[in-house]
Coordinates of C-alpha atoms in Angstrom, one line a residue:
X13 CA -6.6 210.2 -35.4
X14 CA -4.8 211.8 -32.6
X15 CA -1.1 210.6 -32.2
X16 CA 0.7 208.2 -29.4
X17 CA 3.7 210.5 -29.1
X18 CA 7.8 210.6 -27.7
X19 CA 8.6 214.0 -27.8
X20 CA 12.2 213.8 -27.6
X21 CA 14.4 216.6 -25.2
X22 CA 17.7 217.0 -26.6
X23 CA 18.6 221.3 -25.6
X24 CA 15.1 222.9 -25.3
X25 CA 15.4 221.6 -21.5
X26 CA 12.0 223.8 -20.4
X27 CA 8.6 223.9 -20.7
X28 CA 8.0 228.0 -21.7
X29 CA 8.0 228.5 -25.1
X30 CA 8.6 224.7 -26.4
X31 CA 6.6 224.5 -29.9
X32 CA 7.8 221.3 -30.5
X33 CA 6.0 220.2 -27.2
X34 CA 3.2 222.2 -27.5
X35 CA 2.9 220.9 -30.8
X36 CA 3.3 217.5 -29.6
X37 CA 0.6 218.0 -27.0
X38 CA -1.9 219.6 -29.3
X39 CA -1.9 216.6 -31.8
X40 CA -2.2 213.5 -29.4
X41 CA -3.7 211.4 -27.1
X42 CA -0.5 210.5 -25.1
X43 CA 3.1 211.8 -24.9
X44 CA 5.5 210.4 -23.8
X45 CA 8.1 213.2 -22.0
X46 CA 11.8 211.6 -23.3
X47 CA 15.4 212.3 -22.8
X48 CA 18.2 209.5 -24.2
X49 CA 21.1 209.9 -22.0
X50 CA 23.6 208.8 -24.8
X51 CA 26.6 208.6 -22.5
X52 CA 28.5 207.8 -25.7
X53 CA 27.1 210.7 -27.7
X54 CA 28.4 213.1 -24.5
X55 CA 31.5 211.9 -24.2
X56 CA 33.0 211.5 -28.2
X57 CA 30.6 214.3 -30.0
X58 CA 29.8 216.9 -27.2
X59 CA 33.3 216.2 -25.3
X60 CA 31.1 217.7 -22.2
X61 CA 33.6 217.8 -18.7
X62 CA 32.5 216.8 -15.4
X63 CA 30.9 220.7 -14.4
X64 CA 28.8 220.7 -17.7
X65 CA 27.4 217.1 -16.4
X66 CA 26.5 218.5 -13.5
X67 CA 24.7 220.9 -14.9
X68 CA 22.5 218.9 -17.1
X69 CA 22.0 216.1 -14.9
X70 CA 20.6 219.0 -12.7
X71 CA 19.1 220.8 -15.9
X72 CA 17.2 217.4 -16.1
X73 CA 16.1 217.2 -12.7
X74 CA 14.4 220.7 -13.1
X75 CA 12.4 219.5 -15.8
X76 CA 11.1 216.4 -14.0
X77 CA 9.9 218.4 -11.2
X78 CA 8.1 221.0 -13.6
X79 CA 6.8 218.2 -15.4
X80 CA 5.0 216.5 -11.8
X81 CA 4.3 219.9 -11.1
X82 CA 1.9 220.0 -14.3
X83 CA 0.9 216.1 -13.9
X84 CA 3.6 214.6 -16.1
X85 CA 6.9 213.5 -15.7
X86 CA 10.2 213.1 -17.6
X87 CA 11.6 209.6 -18.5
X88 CA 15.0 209.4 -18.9
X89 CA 16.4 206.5 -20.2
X90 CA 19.9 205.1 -20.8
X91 CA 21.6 204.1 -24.4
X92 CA 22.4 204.9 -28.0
X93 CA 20.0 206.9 -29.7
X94 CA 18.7 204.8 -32.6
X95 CA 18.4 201.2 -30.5
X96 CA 16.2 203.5 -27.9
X97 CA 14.1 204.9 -30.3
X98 CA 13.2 201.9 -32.0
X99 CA 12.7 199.8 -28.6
X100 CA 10.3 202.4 -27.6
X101 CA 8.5 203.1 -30.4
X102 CA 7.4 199.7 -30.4
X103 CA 6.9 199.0 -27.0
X104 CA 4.8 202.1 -26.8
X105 CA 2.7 201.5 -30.3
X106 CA 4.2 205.5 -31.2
X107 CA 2.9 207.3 -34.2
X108 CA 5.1 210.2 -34.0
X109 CA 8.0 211.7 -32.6
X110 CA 8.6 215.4 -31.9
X111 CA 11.6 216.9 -31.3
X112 CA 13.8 220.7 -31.0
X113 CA 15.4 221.2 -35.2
X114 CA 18.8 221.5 -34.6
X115 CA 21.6 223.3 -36.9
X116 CA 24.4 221.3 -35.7
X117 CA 26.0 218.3 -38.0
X118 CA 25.8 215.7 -35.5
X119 CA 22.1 216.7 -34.6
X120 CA 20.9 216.8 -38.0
X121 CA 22.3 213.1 -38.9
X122 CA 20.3 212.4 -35.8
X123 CA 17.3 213.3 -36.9
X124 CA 17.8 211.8 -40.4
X125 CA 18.4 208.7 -38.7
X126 CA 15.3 209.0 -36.8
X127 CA 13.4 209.9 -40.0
X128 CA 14.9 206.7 -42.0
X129 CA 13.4 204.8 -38.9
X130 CA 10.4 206.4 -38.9
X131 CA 9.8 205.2 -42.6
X132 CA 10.7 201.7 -41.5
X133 CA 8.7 201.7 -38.6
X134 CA 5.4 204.0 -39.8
X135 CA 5.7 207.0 -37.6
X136 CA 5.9 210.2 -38.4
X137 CA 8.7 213.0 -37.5
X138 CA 7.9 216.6 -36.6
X139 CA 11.2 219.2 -35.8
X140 CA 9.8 222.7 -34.6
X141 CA 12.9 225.0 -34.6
X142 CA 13.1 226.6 -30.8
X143 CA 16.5 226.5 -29.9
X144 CA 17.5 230.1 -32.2
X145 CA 15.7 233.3 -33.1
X146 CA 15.4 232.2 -36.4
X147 CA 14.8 229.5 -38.6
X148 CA 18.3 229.5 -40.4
X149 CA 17.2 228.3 -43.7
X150 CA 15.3 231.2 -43.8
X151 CA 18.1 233.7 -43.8
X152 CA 19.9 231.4 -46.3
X153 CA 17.2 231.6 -48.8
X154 CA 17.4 235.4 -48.8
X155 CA 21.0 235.3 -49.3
X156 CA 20.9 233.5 -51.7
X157 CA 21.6 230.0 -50.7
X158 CA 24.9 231.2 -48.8
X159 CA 25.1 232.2 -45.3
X160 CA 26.4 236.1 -45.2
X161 CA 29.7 235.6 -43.7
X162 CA 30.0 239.8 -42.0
X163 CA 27.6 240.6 -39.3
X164 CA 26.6 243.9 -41.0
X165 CA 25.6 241.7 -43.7
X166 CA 23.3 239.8 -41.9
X167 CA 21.7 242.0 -39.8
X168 CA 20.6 243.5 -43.4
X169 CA 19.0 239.7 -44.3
X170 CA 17.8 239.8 -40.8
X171 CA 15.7 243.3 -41.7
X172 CA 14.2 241.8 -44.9
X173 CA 13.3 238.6 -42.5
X174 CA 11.5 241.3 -39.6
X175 CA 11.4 240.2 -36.1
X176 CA 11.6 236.5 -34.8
X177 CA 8.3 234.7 -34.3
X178 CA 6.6 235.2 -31.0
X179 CA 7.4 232.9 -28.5
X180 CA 4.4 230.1 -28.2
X181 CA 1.9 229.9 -24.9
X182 CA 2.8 228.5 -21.3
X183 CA 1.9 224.8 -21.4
X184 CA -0.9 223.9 -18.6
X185 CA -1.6 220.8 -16.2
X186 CA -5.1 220.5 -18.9
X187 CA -2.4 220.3 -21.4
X188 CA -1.1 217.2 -19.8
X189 CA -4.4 215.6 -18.6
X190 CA -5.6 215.7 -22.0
X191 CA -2.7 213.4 -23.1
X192 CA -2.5 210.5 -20.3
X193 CA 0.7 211.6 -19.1
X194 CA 3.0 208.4 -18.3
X195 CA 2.0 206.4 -14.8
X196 CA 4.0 206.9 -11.9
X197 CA 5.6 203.1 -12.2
X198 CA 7.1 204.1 -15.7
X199 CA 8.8 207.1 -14.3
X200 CA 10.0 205.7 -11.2
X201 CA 12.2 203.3 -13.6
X202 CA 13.6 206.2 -15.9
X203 CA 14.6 208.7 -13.1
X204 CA 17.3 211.3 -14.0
X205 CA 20.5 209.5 -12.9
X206 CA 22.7 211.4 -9.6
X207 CA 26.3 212.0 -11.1
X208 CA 27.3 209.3 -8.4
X209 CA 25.7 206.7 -11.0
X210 CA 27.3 207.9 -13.8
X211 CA 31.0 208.4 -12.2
X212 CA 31.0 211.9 -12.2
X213 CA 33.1 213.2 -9.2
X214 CA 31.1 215.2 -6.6
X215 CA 33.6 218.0 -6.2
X216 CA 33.0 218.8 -10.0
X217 CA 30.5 221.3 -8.8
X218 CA 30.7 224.9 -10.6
X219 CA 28.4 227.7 -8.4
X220 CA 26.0 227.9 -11.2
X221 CA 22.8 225.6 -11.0
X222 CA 21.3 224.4 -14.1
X223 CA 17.5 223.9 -15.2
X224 CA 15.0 226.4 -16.2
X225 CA 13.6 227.3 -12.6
X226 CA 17.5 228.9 -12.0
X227 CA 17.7 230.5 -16.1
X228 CA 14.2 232.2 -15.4
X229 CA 15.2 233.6 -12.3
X230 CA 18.1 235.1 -13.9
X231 CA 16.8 236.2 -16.4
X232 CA 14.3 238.3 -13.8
X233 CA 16.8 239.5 -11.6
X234 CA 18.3 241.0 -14.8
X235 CA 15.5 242.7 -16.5
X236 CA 14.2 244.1 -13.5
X237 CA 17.2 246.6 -14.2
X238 CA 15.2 248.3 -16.5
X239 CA 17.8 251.2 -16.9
X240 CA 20.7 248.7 -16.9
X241 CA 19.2 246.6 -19.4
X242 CA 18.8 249.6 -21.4
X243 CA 22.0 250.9 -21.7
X244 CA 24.3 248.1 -21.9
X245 CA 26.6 247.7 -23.6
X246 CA 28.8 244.5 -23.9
X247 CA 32.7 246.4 -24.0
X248 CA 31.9 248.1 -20.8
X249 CA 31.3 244.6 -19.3
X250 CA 34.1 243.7 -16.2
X251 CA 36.3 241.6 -17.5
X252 CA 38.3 240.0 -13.9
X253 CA 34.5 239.9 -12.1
X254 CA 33.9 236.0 -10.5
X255 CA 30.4 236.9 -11.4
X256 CA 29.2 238.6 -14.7
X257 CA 29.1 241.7 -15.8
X258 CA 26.9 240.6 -18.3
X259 CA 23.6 238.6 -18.0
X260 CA 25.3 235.6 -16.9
X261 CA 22.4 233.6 -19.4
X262 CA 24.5 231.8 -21.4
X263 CA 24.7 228.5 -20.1
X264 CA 21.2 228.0 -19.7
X265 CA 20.6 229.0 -23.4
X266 CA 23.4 226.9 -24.8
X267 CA 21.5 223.8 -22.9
X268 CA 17.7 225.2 -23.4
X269 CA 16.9 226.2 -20.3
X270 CA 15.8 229.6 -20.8
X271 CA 14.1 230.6 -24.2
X272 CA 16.2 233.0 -26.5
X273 CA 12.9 234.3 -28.6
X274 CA 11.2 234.5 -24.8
X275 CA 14.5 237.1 -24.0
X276 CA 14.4 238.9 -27.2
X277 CA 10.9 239.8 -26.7
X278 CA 10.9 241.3 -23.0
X279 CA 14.1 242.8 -23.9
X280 CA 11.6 244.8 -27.0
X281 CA 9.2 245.5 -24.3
X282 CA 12.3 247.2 -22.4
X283 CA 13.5 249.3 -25.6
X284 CA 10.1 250.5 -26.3
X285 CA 9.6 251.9 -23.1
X286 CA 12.9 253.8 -22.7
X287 CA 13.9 257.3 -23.8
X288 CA 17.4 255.9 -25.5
X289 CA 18.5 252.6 -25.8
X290 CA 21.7 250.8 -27.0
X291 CA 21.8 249.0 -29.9
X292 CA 23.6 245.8 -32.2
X293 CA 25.8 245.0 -32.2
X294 CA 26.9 245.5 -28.6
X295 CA 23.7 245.8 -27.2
X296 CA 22.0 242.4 -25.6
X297 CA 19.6 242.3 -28.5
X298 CA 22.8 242.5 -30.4
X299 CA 24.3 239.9 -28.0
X300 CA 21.5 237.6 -28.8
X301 CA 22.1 238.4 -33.1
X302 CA 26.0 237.2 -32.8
X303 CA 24.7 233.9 -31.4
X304 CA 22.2 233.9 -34.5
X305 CA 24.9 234.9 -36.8
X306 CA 27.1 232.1 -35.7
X307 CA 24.6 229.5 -35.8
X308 CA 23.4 230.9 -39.4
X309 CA 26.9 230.7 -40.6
X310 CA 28.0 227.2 -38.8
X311 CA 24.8 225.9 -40.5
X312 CA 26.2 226.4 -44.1
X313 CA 29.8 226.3 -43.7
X314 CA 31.8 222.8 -44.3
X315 CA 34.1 221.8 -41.5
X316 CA 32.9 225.2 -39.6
X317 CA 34.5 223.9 -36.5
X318 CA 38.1 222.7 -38.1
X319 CA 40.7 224.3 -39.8
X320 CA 41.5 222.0 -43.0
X321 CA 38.8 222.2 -45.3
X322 CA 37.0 224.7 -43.8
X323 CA 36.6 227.4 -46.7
X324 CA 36.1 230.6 -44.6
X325 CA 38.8 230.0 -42.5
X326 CA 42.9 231.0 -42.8
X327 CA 45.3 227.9 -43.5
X328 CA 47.7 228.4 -40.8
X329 CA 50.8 226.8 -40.0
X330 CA 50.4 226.7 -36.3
X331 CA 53.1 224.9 -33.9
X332 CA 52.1 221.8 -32.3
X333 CA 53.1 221.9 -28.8
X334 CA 51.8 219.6 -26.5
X335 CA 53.8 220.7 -23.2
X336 CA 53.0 224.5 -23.5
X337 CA 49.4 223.7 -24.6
X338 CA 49.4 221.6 -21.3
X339 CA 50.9 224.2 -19.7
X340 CA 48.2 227.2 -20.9
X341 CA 45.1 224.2 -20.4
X342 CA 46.6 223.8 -16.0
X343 CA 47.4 227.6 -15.3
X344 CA 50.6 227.0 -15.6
X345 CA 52.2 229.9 -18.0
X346 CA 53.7 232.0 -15.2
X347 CA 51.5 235.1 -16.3
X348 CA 49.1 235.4 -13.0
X349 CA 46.2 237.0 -14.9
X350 CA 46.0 234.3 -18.0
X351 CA 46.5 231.8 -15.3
X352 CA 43.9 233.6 -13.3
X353 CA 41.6 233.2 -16.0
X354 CA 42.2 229.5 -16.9
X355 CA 41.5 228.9 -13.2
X356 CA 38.3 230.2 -12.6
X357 CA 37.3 228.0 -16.3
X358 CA 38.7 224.9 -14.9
X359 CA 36.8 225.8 -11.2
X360 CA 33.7 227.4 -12.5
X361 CA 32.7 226.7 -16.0
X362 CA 32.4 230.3 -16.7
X363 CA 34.7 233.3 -17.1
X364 CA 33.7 236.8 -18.8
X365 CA 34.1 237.3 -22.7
X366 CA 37.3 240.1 -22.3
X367 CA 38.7 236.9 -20.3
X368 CA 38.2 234.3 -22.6
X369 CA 39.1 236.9 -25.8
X370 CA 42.9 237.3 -23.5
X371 CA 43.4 233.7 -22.8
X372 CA 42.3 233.2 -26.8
X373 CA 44.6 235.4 -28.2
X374 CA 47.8 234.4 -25.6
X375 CA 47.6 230.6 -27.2
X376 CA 46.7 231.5 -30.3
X377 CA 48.4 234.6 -31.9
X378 CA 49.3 236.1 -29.5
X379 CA 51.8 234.6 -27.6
X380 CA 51.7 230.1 -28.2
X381 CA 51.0 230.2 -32.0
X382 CA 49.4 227.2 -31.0
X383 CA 45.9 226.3 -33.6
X384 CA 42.3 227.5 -31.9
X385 CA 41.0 224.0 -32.6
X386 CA 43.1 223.2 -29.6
X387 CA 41.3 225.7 -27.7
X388 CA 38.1 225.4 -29.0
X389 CA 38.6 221.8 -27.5
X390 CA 39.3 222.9 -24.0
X391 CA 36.8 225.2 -24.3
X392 CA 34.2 222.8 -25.0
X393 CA 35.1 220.7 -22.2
X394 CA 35.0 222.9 -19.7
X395 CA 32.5 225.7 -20.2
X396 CA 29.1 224.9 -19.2
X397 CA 27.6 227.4 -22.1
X398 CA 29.9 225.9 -24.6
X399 CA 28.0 225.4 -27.6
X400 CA 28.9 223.9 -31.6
X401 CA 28.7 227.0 -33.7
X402 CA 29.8 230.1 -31.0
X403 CA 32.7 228.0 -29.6
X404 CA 34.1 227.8 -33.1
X405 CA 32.9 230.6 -34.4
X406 CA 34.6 232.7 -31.4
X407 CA 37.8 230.9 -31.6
X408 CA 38.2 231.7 -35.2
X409 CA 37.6 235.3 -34.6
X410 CA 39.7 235.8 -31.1
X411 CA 42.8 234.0 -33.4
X412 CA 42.0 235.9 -36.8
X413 CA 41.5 232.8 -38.8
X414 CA 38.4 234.6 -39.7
X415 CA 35.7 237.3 -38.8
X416 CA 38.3 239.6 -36.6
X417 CA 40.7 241.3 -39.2
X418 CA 42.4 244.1 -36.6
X419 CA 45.0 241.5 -36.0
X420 CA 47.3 244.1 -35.0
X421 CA 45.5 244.2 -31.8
X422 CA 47.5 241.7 -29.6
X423 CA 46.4 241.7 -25.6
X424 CA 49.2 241.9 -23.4
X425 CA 48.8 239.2 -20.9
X426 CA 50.4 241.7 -18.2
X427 CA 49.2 245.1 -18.9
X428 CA 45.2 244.3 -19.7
X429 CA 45.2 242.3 -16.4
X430 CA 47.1 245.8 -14.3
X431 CA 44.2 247.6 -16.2
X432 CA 41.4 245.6 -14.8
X433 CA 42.4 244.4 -11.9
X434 CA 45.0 247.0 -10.5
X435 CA 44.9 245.4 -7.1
X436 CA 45.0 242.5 -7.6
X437 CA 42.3 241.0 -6.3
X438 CA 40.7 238.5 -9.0
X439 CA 44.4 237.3 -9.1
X440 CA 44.2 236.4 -5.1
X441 CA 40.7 235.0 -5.2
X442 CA 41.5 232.4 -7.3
X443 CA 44.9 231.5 -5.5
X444 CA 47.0 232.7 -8.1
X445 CA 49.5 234.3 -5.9
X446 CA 53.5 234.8 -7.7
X447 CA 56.4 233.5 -5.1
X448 CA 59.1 230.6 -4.9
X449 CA 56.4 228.1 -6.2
X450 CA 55.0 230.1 -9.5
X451 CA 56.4 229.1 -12.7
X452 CA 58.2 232.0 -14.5
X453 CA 56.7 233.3 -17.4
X454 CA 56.7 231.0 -20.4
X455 CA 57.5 233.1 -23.3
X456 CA 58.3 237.0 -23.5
X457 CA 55.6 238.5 -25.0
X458 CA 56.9 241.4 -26.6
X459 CA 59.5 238.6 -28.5
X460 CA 56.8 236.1 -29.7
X461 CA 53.8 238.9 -30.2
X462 CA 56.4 240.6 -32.3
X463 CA 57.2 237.8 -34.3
X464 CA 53.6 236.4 -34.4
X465 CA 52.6 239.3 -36.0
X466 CA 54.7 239.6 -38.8
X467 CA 53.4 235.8 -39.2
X468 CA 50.0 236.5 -39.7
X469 CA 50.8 239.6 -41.5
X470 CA 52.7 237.3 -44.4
X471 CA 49.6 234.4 -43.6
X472 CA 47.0 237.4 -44.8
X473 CA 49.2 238.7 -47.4
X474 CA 48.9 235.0 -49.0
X475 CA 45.5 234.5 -48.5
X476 CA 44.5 237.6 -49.2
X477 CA 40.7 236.5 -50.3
X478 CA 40.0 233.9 -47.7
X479 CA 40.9 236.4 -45.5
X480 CA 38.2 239.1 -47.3
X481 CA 35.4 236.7 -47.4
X482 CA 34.2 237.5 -43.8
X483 CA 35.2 241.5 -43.3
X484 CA 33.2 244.2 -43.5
X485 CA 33.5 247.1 -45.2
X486 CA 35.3 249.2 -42.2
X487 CA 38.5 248.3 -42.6
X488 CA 41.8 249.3 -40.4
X489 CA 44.6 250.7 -42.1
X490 CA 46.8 247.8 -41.9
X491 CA 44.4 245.9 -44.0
X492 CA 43.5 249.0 -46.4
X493 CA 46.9 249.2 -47.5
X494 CA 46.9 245.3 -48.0
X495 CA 43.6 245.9 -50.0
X496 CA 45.3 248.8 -52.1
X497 CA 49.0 246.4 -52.4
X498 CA 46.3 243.7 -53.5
X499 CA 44.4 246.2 -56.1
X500 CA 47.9 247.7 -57.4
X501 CA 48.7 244.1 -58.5
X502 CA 46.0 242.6 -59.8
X503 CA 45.9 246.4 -62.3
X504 CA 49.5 245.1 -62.8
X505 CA 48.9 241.7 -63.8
X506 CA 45.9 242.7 -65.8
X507 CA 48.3 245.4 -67.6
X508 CA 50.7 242.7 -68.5
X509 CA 48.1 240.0 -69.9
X510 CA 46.4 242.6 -72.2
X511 CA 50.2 243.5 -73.7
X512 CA 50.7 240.2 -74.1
X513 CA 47.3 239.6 -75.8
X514 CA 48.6 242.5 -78.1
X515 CA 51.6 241.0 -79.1

């Protein structure tokens, strides 16, 4: 019997390449087009700002009117996941619910919960991963159960695994016709909300659109750059441009708007074509693979976006300062270009990856010693592609609490921003201008990078093999001769237990 069907939005905000819809649309009679504006959810698990509501709200608008266009419509409807579900699976008579797999802890207890319901109230529950490359539990199985925790690492699973699945066919208006789309009364009631009814101030409003229509033109502009697309690669990237250097794609894959596997395959079409191409990691391919390789080891890892009890990550004794934290969080550290930079966040929603790596490494260790968790908070808030497993996974890198070991490698908040912007002119654009009113500079970075360094050098000494579990085998020399000091004394200790055996 053919089902009566919620398919159930949560990222995947787009209609190319949406197995879980397709799948929905395949196997029933009706569907029902759902997204459960959990304004609770938002707020205390996604921590989403007023520019990243923006965005979805018009993320969500986008998909209505692709939805009319093919004879449907979206119903969005207010409230708590579990209370919605179970309303409307009963008011409806539903015998299944679809939905986007998800890798994230909060998403998977979601799910389960809808599952547990599902048993109690005798539907059934299909997840189609579509959100990543790869099905993650995949990768773990041929790793043996763990997540490989170095890039070079995985992309070696990732060559066992071969290329992601194809991304699944366009969806058609006969698609919808065949499944008595929703009547126009029912949608009229579950409109996507305007941020006026959900409090959201109006001046909130970052220059970047959201919804699929705006990712898919992107993403076209972009590839029509055949020779651009070709060569990139990511460190030759502007670092002070208002708009990016890079694609500029990342916010609408973090919400779904724009189909990673959809990418990855015209970018193949691309490479095949040219004469010499760049590759991973710091090609876009490559770009796309560190988003996998996050979400692959996020997936696995407890506490993945916390310090304490997270087993991949350095135990640091970080200072807690609430007044230079504020300070680095409101542009206020009297170092233009880091100010710069936290302006154009708080403004935007966006800045480029060689900005968010020097504002990183200033709080962090750098220049603050203050934890990444604290960043990774801000972050979150604030950028509209901020997203569970890269957010963490990036601030644990860009502070060297894992993943990044050339923690020598401090950026100077004054010279990289003379570098790339010797005139000055990011710096002016976003009205960071030095005079009687600028705050002077908040630390002196050649004092605290000095004495951070020496911090993390006796952090790494200590925790030596947390700090191995996620390097490759290219080390620099300040961490060879910690590997060699390390060898010396475990020979040493094993030396003295075997004379002591003979005695």
């Amino acid at each position: 019997m053919p089902h009566r069907t919620i398919h159930l939005f949560r990222k995947g905000l787009r209609l190319h390449d949406n197995p879980a819809l397709l799948a929905a649309l395949e196997s029933s009679e009706v569907v029902y087009p759902v997204y459960i504006l959990d304004r609770k959810f938002m707020t205390s698990v996604m921590h989403i700002g007023a520019l990243r509501w923006h965005f979805l709200l018009q993320s969500l608008e986008d998909l209505q009117k692709n939805l009319c266009r093919l004879g449907s419509g979206l119903l969005v409807i207010q409230g708590e996941y579990e209370p919605v579900v179970r309303d409307h699976v009963q008011k409806w008579n539903i015998t299944q619910v679809t939905l986007d797999a998800e890798m994230e802890p909060f998403y998977k207890e979601m799910e389960a919960n809808i599952r547990c319901l599902g048993g109690e109230l005798g539907f059934e529950v299909l997840s189609v991963v579509g959100h990543s490359l790869y099905d993650t539990k995949r990768i773990l199985d041929l790793n043996d159960g763990a997540p490989p925790l170095t890039y070079k690492r995985f992309l070696h699973i990732l060559s066992l695994l071969g290329d992601p699945e194809v991304p699944v066919r366009n969806l058609t208006a006969e698609d919808f016709q065949r499944c008595r789309p929703p009547d126009l009364d029912l949608a009229e009631c579950y409109r996507v909300p305007l941020p006026a009814d959900l409090k959201i101030p109006p001046e909130s409003i970052s220059p970047w659109r959201g919804g699929e229509t705006e990712g898919l033109q992107r993403l076209e502009q972009h590839l029509a750059d055949q020779g651009w697309v070709a060569n990139f690669t990511k460190p030759r990237t502007i670092p002070n441009s208002l708009l990016p250097s890079t694609t500029g794609l990342s916010p609408y894959f973090s919400m779904g708007c724009v189909s990673v596997r959809t990418f990855f395959y015209r970018l193949s079409n691309i490479y095949a074509q040219a004469k010499h191409h760049s590759l991973p990691p710091v090609s876009l391919q490559g770009q796309l693979l560190w988003r996998e390789f996050f979400y692959t080891v996020a997936s696995a890892t407890p506490n993945f976006t916390k310090m304490a009890g997270n087993p991949i990550c350095l135990q640091i004794s970080w200072y807690e300062d609430a007044e230079r934290l504020h300070k680095w969080k409101t542009a206020q550290t009297g170092f233009p270009w880091i100010d710069a930079i936290m302006t154009q966040l708080r403004q935007e929603g966006w800045i480029h990856h060689l900005a968010r790596h020097a504002a990183a490494c200033f709080l962090t260790r750098g220049d603050l010693w203050i934890s990444w968790e604290e960043g990774m908070k801000v972050f979150e808030e604030l950028l509209l592609d901020a997203d569970y497993s890269i957010n963490a996974g990036n601030w644990m890198w860009l502070s060297a609490s894992a993943f990044f070991h050339q923690y020598t490698r401090i950026f100077c908040p004054v010279r990289f921003g003379k570098r790339t912007d010797p005139e000055g002119q990011y710096i002016r654009l976003l009205s960071v201008v030095p005079g009687k009113d600028y705050p002077f500079p908040m630390v002196d970075h050649k004092e605290a990078s000095d004495h951070n360094l020496q911090l993390m050098k006796h952090v790494r000494e200590e925790q030596y093999r947390t700090a191995q579990l996620t390097r490759d085998d290219t080390d620099d020399p300040m961490e060879m001769k910690l590997k060699r000091d390390h060898s010396e004394e475990n020979v040493t200790k094993a030396k003295a237990a075997r004379m002591t055996e003979q005695t």
